[in-house]
Coordinates of C-alpha atoms in Angstrom, one line a residue:
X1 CA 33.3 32.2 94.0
X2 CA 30.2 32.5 91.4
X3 CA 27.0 32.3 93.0
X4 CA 25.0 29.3 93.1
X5 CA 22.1 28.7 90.2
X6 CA 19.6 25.9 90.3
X7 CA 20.3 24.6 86.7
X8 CA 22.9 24.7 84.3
X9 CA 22.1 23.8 80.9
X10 CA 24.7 22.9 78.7
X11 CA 24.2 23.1 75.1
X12 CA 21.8 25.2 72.9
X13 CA 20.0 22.8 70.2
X14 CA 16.3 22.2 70.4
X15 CA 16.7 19.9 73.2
X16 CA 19.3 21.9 75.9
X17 CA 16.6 25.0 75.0
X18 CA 13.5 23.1 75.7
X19 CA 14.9 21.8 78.8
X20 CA 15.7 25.2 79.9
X21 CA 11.7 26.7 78.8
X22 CA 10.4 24.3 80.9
X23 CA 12.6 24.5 83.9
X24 CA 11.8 28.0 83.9
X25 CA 7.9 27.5 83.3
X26 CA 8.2 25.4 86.5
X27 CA 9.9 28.3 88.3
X28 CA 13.5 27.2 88.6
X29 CA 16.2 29.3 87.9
X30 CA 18.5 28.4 84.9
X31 CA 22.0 29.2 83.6
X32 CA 21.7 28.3 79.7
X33 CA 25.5 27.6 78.5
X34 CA 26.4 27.6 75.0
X35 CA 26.4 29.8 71.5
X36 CA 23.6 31.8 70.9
X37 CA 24.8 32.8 67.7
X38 CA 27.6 32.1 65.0
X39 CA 27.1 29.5 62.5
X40 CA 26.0 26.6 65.4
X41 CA 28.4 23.8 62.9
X42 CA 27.6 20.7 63.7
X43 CA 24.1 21.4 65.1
X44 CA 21.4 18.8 64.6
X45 CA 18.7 21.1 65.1
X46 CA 19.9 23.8 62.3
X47 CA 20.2 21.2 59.3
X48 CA 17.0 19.5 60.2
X49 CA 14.1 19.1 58.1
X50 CA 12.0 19.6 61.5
X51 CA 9.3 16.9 60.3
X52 CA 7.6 15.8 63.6
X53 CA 7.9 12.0 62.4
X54 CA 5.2 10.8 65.1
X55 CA 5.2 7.7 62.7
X56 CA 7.0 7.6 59.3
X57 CA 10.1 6.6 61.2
X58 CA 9.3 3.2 62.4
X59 CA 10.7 0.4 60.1
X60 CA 9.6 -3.2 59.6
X61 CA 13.0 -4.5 60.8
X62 CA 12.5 -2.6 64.8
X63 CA 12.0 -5.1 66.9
X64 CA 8.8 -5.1 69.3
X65 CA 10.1 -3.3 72.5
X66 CA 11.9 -1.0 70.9
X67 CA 9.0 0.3 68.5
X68 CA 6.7 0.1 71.4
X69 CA 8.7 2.5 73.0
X70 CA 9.5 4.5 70.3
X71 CA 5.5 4.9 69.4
X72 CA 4.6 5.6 73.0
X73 CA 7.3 8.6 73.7
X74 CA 6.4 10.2 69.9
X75 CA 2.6 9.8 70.5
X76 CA 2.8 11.8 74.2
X77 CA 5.5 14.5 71.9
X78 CA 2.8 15.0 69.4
X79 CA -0.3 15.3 71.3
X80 CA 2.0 18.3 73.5
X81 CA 3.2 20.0 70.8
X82 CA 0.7 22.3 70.3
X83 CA 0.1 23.6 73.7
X84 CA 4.3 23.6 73.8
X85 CA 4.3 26.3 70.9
X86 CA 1.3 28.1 72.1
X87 CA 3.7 28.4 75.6
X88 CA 7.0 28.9 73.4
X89 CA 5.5 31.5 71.3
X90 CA 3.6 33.5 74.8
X91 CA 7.1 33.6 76.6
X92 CA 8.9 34.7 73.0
X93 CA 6.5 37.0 71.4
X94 CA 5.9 34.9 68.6
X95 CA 4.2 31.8 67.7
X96 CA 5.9 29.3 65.2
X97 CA 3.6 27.3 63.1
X98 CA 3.4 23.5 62.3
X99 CA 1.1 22.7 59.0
X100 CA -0.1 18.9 59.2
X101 CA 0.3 16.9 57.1
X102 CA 2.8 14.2 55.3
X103 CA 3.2 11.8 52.5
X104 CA 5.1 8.6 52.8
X105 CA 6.2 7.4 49.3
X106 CA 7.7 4.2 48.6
X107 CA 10.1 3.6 45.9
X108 CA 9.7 0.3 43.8
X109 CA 10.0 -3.1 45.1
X110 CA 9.6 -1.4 48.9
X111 CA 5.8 -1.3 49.5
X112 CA 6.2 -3.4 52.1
X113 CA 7.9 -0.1 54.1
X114 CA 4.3 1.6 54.3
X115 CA 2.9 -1.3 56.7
X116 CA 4.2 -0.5 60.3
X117 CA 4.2 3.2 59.5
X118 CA -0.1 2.6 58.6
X119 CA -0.7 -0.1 61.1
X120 CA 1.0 2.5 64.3
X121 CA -0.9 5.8 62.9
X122 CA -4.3 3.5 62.7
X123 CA -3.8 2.1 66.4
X124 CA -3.7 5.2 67.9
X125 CA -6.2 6.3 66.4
X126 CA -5.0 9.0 63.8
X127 CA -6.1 9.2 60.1
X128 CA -4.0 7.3 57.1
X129 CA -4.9 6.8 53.9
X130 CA -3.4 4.8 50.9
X131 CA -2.6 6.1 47.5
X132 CA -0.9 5.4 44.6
X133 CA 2.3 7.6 44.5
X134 CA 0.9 9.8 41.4
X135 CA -1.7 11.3 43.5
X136 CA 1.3 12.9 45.4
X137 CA 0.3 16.9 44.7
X138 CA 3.2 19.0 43.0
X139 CA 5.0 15.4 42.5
X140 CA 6.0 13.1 39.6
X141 CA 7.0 10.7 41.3
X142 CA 8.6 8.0 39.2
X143 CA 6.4 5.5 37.7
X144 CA 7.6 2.8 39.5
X145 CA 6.6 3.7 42.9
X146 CA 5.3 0.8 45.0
X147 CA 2.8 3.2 46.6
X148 CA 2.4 6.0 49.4
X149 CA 0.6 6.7 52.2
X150 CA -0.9 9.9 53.6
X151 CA -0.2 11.1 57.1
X152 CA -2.8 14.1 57.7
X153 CA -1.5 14.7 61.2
X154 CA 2.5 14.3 61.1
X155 CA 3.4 18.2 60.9
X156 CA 6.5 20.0 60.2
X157 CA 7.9 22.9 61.7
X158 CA 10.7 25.5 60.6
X159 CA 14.0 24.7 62.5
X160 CA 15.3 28.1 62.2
X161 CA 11.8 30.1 63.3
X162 CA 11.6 27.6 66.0
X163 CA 15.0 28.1 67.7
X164 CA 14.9 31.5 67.2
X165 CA 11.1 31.5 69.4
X166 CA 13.1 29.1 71.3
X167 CA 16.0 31.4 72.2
X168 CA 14.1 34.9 73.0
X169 CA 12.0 32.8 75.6
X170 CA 15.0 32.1 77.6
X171 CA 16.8 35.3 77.0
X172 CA 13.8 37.1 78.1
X173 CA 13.1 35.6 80.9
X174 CA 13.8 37.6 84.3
X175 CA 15.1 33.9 85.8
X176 CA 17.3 33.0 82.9
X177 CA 21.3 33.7 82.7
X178 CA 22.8 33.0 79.0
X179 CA 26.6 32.5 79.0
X180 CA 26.9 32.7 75.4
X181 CA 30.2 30.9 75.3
X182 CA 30.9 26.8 74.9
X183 CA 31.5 24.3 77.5
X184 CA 35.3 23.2 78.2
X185 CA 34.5 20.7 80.8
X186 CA 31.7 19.7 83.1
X187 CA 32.3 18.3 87.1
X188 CA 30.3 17.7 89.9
X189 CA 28.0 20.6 90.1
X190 CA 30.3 22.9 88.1
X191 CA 30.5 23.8 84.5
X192 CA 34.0 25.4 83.3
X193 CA 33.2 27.4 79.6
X194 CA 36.3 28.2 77.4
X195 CA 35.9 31.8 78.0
X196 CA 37.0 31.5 81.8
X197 CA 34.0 31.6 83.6
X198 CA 32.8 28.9 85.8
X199 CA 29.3 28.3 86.5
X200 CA 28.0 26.9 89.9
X201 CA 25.0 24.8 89.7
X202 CA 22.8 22.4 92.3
X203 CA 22.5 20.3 88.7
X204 CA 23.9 20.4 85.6
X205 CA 21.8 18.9 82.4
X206 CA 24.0 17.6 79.3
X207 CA 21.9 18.3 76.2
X208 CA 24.9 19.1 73.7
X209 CA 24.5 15.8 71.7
X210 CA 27.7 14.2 70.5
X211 CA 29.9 16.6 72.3
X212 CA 28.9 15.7 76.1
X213 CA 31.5 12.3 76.3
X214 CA 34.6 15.4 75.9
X215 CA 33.3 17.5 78.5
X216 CA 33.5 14.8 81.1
X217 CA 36.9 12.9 83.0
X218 CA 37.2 10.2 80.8
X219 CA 34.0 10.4 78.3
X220 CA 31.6 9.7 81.2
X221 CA 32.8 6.6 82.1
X222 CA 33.3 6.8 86.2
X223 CA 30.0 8.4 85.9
X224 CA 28.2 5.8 83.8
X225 CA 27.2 7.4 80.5
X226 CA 27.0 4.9 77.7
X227 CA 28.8 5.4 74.1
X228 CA 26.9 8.2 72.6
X229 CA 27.7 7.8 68.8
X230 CA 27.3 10.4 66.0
X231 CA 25.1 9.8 62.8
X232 CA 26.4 12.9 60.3
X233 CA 23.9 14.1 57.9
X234 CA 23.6 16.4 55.3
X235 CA 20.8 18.6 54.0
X236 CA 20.8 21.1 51.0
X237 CA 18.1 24.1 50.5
X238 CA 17.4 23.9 47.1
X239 CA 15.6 26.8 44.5
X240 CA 13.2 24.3 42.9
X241 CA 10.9 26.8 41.2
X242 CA 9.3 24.0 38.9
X243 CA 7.7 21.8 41.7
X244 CA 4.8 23.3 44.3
X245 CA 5.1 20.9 47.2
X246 CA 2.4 22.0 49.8
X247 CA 3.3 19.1 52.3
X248 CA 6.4 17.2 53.6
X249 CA 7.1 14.6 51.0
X250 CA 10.0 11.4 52.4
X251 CA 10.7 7.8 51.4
X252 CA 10.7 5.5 54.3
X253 CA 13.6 4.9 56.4
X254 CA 16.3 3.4 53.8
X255 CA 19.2 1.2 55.0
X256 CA 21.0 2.3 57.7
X257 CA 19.5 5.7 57.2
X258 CA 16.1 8.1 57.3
X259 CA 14.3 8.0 54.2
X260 CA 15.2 10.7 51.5
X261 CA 13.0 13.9 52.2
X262 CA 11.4 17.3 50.7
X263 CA 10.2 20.0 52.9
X264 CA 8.4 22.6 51.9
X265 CA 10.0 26.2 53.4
X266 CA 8.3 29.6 53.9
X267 CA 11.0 31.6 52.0
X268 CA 9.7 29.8 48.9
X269 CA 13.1 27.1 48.6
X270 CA 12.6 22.8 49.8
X271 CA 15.5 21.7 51.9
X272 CA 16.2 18.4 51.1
X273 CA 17.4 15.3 53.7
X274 CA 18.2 11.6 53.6
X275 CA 22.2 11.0 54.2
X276 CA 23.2 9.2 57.4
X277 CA 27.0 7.8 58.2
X278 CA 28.5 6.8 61.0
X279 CA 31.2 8.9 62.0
X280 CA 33.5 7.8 64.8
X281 CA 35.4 11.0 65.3
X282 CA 32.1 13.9 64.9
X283 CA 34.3 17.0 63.6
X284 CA 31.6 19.9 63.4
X285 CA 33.6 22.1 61.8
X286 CA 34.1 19.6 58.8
X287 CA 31.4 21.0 55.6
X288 CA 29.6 18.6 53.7
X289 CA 31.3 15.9 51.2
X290 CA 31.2 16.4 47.5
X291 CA 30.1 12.4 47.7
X292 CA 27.0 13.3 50.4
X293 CA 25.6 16.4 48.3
X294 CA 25.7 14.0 45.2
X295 CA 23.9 11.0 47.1
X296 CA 21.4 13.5 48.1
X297 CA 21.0 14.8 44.4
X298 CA 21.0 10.7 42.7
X299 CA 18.3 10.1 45.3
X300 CA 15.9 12.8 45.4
X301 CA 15.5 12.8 41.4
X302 CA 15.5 8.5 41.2
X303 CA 13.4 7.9 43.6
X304 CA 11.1 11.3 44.2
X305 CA 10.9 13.6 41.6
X306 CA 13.2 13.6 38.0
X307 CA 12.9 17.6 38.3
X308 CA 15.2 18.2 41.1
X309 CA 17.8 17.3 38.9
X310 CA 17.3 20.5 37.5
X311 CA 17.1 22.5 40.9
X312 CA 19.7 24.8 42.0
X313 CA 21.7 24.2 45.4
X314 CA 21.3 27.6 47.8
X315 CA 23.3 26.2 50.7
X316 CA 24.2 22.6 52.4
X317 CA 25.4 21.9 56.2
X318 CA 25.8 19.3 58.4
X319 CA 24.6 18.0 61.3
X320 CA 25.0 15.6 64.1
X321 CA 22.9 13.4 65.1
X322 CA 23.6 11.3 68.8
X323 CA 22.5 7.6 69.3
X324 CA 23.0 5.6 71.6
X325 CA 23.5 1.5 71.1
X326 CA 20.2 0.6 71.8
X327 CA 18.9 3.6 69.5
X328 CA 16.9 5.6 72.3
X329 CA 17.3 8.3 74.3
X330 CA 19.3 9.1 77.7
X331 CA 17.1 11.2 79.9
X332 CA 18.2 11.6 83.8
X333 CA 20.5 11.5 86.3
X334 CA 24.1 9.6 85.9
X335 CA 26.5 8.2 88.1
X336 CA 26.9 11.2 89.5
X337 CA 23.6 12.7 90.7
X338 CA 24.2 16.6 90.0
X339 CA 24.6 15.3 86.3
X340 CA 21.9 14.8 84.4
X341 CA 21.9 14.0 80.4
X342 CA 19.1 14.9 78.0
X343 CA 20.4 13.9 74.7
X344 CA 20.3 10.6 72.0
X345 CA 17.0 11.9 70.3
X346 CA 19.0 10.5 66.8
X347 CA 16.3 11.5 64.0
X348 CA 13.8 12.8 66.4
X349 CA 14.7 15.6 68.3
X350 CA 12.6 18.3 67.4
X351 CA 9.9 16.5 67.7
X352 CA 11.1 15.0 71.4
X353 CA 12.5 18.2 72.8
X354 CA 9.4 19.1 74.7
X355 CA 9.1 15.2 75.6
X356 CA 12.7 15.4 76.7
X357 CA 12.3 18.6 78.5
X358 CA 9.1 17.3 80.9
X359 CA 10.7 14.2 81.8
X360 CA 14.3 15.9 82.8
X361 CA 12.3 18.7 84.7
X362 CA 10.0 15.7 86.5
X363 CA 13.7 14.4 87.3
X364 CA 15.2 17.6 88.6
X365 CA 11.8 18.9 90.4
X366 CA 10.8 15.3 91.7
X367 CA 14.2 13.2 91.9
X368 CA 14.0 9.7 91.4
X369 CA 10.8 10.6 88.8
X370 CA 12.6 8.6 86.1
X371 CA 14.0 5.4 88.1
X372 CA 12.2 2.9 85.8
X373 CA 11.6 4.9 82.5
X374 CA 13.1 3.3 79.7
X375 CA 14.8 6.4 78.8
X376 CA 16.6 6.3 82.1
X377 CA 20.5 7.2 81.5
X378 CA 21.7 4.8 83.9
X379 CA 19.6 1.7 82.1
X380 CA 21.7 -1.8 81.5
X381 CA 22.5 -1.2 77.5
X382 CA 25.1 -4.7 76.8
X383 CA 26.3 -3.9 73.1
X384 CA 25.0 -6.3 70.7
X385 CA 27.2 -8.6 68.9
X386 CA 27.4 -9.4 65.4
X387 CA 24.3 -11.7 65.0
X388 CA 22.2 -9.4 66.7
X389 CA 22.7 -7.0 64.3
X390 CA 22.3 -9.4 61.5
X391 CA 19.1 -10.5 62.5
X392 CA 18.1 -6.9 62.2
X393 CA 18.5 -7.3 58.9
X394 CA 21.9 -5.5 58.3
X395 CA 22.8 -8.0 55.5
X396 CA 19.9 -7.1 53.4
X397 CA 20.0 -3.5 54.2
X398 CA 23.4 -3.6 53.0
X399 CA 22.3 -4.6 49.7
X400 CA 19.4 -2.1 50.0
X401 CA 21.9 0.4 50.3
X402 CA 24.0 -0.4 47.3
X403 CA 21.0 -0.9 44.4
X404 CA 19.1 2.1 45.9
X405 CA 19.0 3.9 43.0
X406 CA 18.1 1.4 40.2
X407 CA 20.3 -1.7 40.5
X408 CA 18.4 -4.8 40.5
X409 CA 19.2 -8.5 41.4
X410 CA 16.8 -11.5 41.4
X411 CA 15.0 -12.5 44.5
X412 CA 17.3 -15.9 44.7
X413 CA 20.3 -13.4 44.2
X414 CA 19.4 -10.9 46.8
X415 CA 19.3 -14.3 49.3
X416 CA 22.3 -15.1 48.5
X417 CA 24.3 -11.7 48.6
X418 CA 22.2 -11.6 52.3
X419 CA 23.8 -14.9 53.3
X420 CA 27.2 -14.1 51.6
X421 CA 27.3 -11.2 53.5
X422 CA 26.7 -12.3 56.4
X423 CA 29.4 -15.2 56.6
X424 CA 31.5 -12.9 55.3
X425 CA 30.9 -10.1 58.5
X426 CA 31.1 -12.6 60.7
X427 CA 34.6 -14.9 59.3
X428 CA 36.0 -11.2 59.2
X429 CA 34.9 -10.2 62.6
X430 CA 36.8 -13.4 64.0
X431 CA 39.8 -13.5 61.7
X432 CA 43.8 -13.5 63.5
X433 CA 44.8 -11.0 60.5
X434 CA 45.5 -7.5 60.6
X435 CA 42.1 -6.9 58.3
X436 CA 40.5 -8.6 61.3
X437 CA 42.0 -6.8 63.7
X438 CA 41.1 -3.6 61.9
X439 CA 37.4 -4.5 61.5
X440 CA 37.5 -5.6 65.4
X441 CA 38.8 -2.2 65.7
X442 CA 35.7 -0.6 64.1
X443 CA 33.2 -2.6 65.1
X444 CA 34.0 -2.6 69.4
X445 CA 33.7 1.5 68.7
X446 CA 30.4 1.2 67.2
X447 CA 28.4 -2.7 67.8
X448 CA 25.4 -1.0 65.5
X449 CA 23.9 -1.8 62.2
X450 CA 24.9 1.6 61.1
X451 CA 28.2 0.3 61.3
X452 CA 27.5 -1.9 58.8
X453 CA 28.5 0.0 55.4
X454 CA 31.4 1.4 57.4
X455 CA 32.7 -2.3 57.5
X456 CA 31.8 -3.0 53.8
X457 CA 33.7 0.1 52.9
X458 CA 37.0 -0.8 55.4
X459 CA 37.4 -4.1 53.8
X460 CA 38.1 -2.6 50.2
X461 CA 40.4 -0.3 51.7
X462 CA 42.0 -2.7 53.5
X463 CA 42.1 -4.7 50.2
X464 CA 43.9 -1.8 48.9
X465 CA 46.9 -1.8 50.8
X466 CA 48.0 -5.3 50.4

């Protein structure tokens, strides 16, 4: 029988790592289970920009709880950031830097974007200042920006250096077991890898995003994990040797996905960011569309910069992102108490993985730490219904999300594509049909608003066959 540890981790992005570096700062001993190297498909972490979005993610559409949430968790990730690296980079040998500093630029007609992202940085106290969008430095931003704002504290850091720090702190560490192979299944206090071997554990932590539903009986239902849904994205590093960008450059949060992006990399190359789909069936394996590398390219020289039409593509990958239906994260124990899950970080987790960690370690060290954090895995999540998502403002974002690139309508035309739309969702929803049936189908897997272009696209195909 294989000896007993105190903690299995399963999974070896940013977040199952951080989990495991702070486990092991606390003095608990930890089996980390998962890949440590190989191409990591699929891995949020490794086609991340890495921008520590303390605020350019919020959106004027997040409702008051939620953002309050969201703001209070980023704000206590960014003010332990630096002391996490300084840690990261004693236990690894090496310290991974994170230069300050973002601009927030707003394409035309969507000035209105900047306001929640200025009004949170400015409550809590942090610096923001408004520009116009030429005073962007190394960017020509097109001449019809609405505006941008200037983030001096929202850092970045490099993905790749920071796993890699990430990774020789575990390995080194004389309390640390690495079972470099992948998870087949996960039980009560046992984790069974596809290799063979079997690891014994007092608790196991889930931190391997969208694949933890397939490594429990029944996707986690008799244990009470929620739906964890996958958001794939894809990023490009790009050889852009005309542009100079010194700082992180993004849009803000677009329909339905995060706001197009530029980030500046050591090796001299910008990775570029700003697709999000639902994906109802996450295949890592699968490599970027031709369709996702060309949205990337249409939107990063319309709305950013006309010279990245000229730059050439290095590489492109994709990643996974997990949500959940309520959009935040699942920290703590389950239904079953040896299972805990820290995972659901959707755009954020490298800048939540150290948030993540503390809290999961508070719950293993001191149980019952996380009872009434909203986090909390086991919290009542009901899935919205149509109209919730409506009044979100799907129907407008859906029109967002087809003129994004310099399609206009008239105000009184924009209403009434919102309002068309919206009858439209719901008659479909609720329609005795087969296309009904179908969009039922689609929507019962996935109640969000990112669902919403899904739908939009279904109905044409569905059109299609008739």
């Amino acid at each position: 029988m294989p000896e007993l540890t105190d903690v299995a981790v399963v999974g070896t992005g940013v977040v199952g790592l951080a989990v495991a570096v702070e486990l092991l700062h606390r003095g608990v001993h930890v089996t980390l289970v998962g890949p440590r190297t190989g191409a990591h498909r699929g891995q949020g972490t490794r086609a991340a920009g890495a921008m520590l979005s303390t605020f350019s993610e919020l959106e004027p559409h997040h409702d008051a709880a939620r953002a309050g949430i969201e703001k209070a968790e980023r704000l206590a990730a960014h003010d332990a950031y630096p002391a996490w690296l300084e840690r990261i980079g004693a236990m690894g040998g090496q310290k991974v830097e994170a230069p300050a500093g973002t601009w927030v630029l707003a394409p035309a007609g969507r000035r209105f974007s900047l306001e929640p992202i200025a009004e949170a940085a400015r409550a809590a106290g942090h610096q923001v200042e408004e520009h116009e969008a030429s005073s962007i430095p190394g960017l020509r931003a097109p001449a019809s920006s609405a505006g941008a704002l200037w983030l001096p504290t929202e850092a970045r850091v490099d993905s790749a250096a920071l796993m890699e720090d990430l990774s020789r702190a575990v390995e080194q560490h004389p309390r640390a077991t690495w079972i470099s192979q992948p998870a087949a299944a996960v039980g009560a206090g046992t984790v069974s890898c596809t290799g063979g071997e079997t690891v014994r554990a007092r608790d196991v932590v889930l931190a391997a995003g969208c694949g933890i539903p397939a490594l429990l009986p029944d996707r986690g239902h008799p244990v009470g994990v929620p739906p964890i849904l996958a958001g794939r994205g894809v990023s490009a590093r790009l050889n852009a040797p005309a542009m100079e960008l010194e700082h992180v450059v993004r849009t803000p949060n677009a329909a339905f996905a995060c706001g197009t992006h530029l980030v500046p990399r050591t090796d001299g190359t910008l990775y570029l960011g700003g697709t999000n789909r639902l994906t109802l069936d996450a295949d890592p394996d699968q490599p970027p569309g031709l369709d996702e590398v060309a949205v990337l390219a249409t939107d990063s020289a319309a709305l950013m910069d006309p010279r990245l039409a000229a730059a050439t593509l290095q590489d492109a990958r994709t990643g996974l992102r997990p949500y959940t239906l309520d959009h935040l994260p699942l920290v703590g124990r389950t239904g079953e108490p040896s299972i805990l899950l820290a995972t659901a970080t959707y755009r954020c987790g490298v800048l939540l993985a150290p948030r993540l960690a503390e809290l999961v370690a508070d719950e293993i060290t001191t149980p019952g730490s996380l009872d009434t954090h909203p986090y909390r895995a086991l919290r009542p999540m009901p899935a919205p219904g149509i109209d919730d998502v409506l009044a979100q403002g799907a129907a407008r974002g859906l029109l967002e999300h087809l003129l994004q690139t310099g399609g206009h309508l008239s105000l009184s035309q924009q209403a009434e594509f919102a309002a068309f739309t919206s009858l439209a969702l719901r008659a479909l929803l609720g329609e005795d049909s087969k296309a009904g049936a179908a969009m039922r189908r689609l929507w019962d897997r996935a109640p969000v608003i990112e669902a919403v272009p899904s739908l939009f696209a279904l109905a044409r195909r569905l059109e299609a066959l008739r």
